[in-house]
Short mmCIF file of C-alpha atoms in Angstrom, two decimals:
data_model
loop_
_atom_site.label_atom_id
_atom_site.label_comp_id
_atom_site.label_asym_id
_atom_site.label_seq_id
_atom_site.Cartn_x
_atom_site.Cartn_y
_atom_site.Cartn_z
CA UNK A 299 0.00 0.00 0.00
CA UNK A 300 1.41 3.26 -0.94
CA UNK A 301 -0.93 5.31 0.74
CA UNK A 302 -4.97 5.77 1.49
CA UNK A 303 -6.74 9.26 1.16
CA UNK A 304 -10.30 10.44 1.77
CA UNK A 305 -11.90 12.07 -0.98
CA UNK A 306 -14.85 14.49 -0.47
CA UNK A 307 -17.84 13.51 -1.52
CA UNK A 308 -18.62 16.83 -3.10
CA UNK A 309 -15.06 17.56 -4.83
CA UNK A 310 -12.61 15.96 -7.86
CA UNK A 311 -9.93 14.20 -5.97
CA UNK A 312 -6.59 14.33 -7.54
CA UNK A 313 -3.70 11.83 -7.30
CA UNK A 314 0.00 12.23 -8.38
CA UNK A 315 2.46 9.19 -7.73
CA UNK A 316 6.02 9.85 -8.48
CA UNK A 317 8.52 6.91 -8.34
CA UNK A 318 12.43 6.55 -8.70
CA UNK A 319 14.86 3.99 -8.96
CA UNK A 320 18.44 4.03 -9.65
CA UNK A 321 18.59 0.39 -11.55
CA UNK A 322 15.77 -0.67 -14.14
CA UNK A 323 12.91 -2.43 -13.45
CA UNK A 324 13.52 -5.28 -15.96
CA UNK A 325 9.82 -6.31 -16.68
CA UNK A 326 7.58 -3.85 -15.93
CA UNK A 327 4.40 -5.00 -18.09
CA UNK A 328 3.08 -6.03 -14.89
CA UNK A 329 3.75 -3.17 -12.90
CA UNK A 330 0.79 -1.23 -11.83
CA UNK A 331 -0.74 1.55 -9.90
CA UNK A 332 -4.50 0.62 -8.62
CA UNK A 333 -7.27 2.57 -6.66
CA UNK A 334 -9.34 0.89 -4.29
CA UNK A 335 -12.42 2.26 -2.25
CA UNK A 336 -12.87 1.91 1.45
CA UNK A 337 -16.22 -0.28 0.69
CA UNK A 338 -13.96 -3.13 -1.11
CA UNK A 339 -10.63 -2.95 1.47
CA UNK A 340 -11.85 -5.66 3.25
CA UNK A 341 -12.33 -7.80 0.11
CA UNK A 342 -9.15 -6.98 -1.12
CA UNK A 343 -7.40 -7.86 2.12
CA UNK A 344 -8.81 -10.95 2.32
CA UNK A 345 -8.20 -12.09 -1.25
CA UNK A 346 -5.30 -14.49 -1.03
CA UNK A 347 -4.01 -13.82 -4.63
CA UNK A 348 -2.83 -10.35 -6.23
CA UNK A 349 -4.94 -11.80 -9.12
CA UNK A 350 -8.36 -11.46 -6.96
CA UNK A 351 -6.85 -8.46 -5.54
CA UNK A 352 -6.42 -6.22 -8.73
CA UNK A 353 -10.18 -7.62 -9.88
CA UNK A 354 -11.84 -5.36 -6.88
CA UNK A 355 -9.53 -2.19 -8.14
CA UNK A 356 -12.00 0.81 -9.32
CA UNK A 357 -8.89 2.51 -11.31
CA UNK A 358 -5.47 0.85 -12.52
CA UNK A 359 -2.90 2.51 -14.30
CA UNK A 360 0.03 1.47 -15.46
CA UNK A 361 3.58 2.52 -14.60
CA UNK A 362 6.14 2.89 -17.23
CA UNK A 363 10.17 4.02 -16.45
CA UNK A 364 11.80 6.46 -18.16
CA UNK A 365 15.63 7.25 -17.61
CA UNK A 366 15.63 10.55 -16.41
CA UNK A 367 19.12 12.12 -17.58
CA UNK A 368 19.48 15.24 -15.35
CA UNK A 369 18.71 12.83 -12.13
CA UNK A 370 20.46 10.13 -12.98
CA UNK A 371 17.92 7.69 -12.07
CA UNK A 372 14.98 5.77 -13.82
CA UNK A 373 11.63 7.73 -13.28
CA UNK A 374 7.46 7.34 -13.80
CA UNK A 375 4.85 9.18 -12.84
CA UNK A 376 1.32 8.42 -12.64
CA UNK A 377 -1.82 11.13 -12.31
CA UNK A 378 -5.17 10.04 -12.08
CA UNK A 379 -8.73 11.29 -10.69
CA UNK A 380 -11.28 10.51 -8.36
CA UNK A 381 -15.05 11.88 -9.16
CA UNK A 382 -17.64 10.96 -6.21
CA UNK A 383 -20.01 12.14 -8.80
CA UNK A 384 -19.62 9.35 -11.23
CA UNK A 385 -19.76 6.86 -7.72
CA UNK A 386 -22.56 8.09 -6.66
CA UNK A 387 -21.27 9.12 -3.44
CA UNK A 388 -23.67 9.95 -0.10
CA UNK A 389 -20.24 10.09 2.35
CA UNK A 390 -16.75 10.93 1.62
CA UNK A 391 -14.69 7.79 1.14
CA UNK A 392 -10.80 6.74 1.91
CA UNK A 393 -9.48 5.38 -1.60
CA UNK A 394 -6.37 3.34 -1.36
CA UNK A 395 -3.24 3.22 -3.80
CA UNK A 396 -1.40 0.14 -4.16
CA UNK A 397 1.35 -0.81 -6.59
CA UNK A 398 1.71 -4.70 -7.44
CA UNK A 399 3.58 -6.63 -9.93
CA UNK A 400 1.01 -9.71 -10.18
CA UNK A 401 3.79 -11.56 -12.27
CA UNK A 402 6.02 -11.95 -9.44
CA UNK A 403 3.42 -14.61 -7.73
CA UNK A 404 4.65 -16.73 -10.52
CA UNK A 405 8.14 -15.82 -11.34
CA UNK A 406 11.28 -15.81 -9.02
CA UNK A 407 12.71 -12.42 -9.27
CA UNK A 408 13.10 -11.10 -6.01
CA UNK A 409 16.88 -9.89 -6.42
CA UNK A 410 15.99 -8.14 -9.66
CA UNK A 411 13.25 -5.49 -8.03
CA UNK A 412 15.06 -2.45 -7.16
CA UNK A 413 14.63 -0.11 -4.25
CA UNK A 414 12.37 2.50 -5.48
CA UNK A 415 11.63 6.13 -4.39
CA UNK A 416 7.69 7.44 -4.52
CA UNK A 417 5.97 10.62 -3.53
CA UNK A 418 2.33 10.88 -3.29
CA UNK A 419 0.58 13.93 -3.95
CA UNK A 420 -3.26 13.80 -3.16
CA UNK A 421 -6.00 16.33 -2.61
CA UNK A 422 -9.84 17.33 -3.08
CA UNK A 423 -10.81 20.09 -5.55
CA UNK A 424 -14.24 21.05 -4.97
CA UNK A 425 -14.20 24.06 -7.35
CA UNK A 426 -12.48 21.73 -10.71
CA UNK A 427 -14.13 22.27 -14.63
CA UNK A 428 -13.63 18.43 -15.45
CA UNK A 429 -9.76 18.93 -16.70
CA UNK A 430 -7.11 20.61 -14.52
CA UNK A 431 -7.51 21.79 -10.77
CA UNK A 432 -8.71 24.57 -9.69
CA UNK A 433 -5.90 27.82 -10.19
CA UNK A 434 -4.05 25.37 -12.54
CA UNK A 435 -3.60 26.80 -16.12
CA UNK A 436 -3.80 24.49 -19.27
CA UNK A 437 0.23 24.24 -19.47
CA UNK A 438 0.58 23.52 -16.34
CA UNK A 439 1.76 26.56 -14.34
CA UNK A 440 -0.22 27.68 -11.85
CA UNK A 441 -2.23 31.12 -12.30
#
């Protein structure tokens, strides 16, 4: 688990996930970023499989290295929303971010996954227009 956040039930939540690693991840097909709500935790940690797991995730994203020159280090970063609206939401829930490799339940690779670095940004927007965050301009810089 990367991290859990709670997510108004009357905004847009955002989610940024930054990660770093100074060797490659060698197969990272697998290698994935998913969203969970707090109704489903329970299912999720009792499923004994990261198969079963990943079938209860709402959102799943995948996460793709780059080498990142100026840092020296291999980099991804995935962005993703949250919208009560389209849940239907009466309450404000706690979502929950998990990464998983499902292929490692099957293949031996344990001194091949490098040490990685992540940072989790996360917060509600209750004023957003469906694209960008509220006070964010189109290229990215903030107004």
């Amino acid at each position: 688990v990367l991290t859990s956040f709670a997510f108004s039930k009357f905004a847009r939540g955002w989610m940024n996930l930054s990660f770093e690693t100074k060797e490659v991840y060698e197969n990272e097909r697998n290698l994935k970023v998913h969203l969970f709500i707090d109704e489903d935790w329970s299912r999720y940690q009792r499923a004994t499989t990261c198969a079963e797991k990943i079938k209860l995730a709402k959102n799943s994203m995948p996460v793709t290295f780059d080498w990142n020159r100026a840092a020296n280090r291999w980099s991804a970063e995935v962005q993703t929303t949250v919208n009560h609206a389209e849940q239907s939401a009466k309450r404000a829930h706690y979502w929950y971010a998990v990464m998983t490799d499902c292929s490692l339940e099957y293949q031996y690779r344990d001194g091949h996954i490098p040490k990685m670095h992540f940072t989790v940004q996360a917060w509600n927007d209750i004023g957003y227009d469906n694209k960008k965050p509220k006070g964010e301009a189109q290229d990215g810089n903030k107004d």
